[in-house]
Amino acid sequence: MERIKKVNESPETTPNEIESFLRDLNLTELIGIFQREQLTMEDILKMDNNELNSMLKSIGVEKFKQRKAIVQVILCQRHSNYTANVYRDL
């Protein structure tokens, strides 16, 4: 059975993407928070570092270590996307 896309879903982002991201970071206790806020990886990747840190605090990611882990991975992902785009354009 084919999964039906929600209206606000982009082609690159699925609801399970954020869940997988948090599982990979061993932060499964935060899945409910991100689901409640309906955040996607696309939303998170569009935020600058200040917005990301502020948002994480405001939605209830209280532990600094958890916020730091999320921000570090997002920074690495942004860097790898940037690098891939640069090489693609050569």
Short mmCIF file of N, CA and C in Angstrom, two decimals, residues 80-90:
data_model
loop_
_atom_site.label_atom_id
_atom_site.label_comp_id
_atom_site.label_asym_id
_atom_site.label_seq_id
_atom_site.Cartn_x
_atom_site.Cartn_y
_atom_site.Cartn_z
N SER A 80 28.13 19.34 4.59
CA SER A 80 28.22 18.31 3.55
C SER A 80 27.31 18.66 2.38
N ASN A 81 26.15 19.26 2.63
CA ASN A 81 25.27 19.69 1.54
C ASN A 81 25.92 20.80 0.73
N TYR A 82 26.56 21.74 1.43
CA TYR A 82 27.24 22.85 0.76
C TYR A 82 28.37 22.31 -0.11
N THR A 83 29.17 21.43 0.45
CA THR A 83 30.30 20.85 -0.28
C THR A 83 29.81 20.09 -1.51
N ALA A 84 28.76 19.31 -1.36
CA ALA A 84 28.21 18.56 -2.49
C ALA A 84 27.73 19.51 -3.58
N ASN A 85 27.09 20.60 -3.19
CA ASN A 85 26.61 21.57 -4.18
C ASN A 85 27.75 22.26 -4.90
N VAL A 86 28.82 22.57 -4.18
CA VAL A 86 29.98 23.22 -4.79
C VAL A 86 30.59 22.30 -5.84
N TYR A 87 30.81 21.04 -5.48
CA TYR A 87 31.42 20.10 -6.42
C TYR A 87 30.50 19.79 -7.60
N ARG A 88 29.21 19.79 -7.36
CA ARG A 88 28.25 19.53 -8.42
C ARG A 88 28.31 20.65 -9.47
N ASP A 89 28.53 21.88 -9.00
CA ASP A 89 28.53 23.04 -9.89
C ASP A 89 29.84 23.22 -10.65
N LEU A 90 30.87 22.42 -10.32
CA LEU A 90 32.17 22.56 -11.01
C LEU A 90 32.10 22.05 -12.42
#
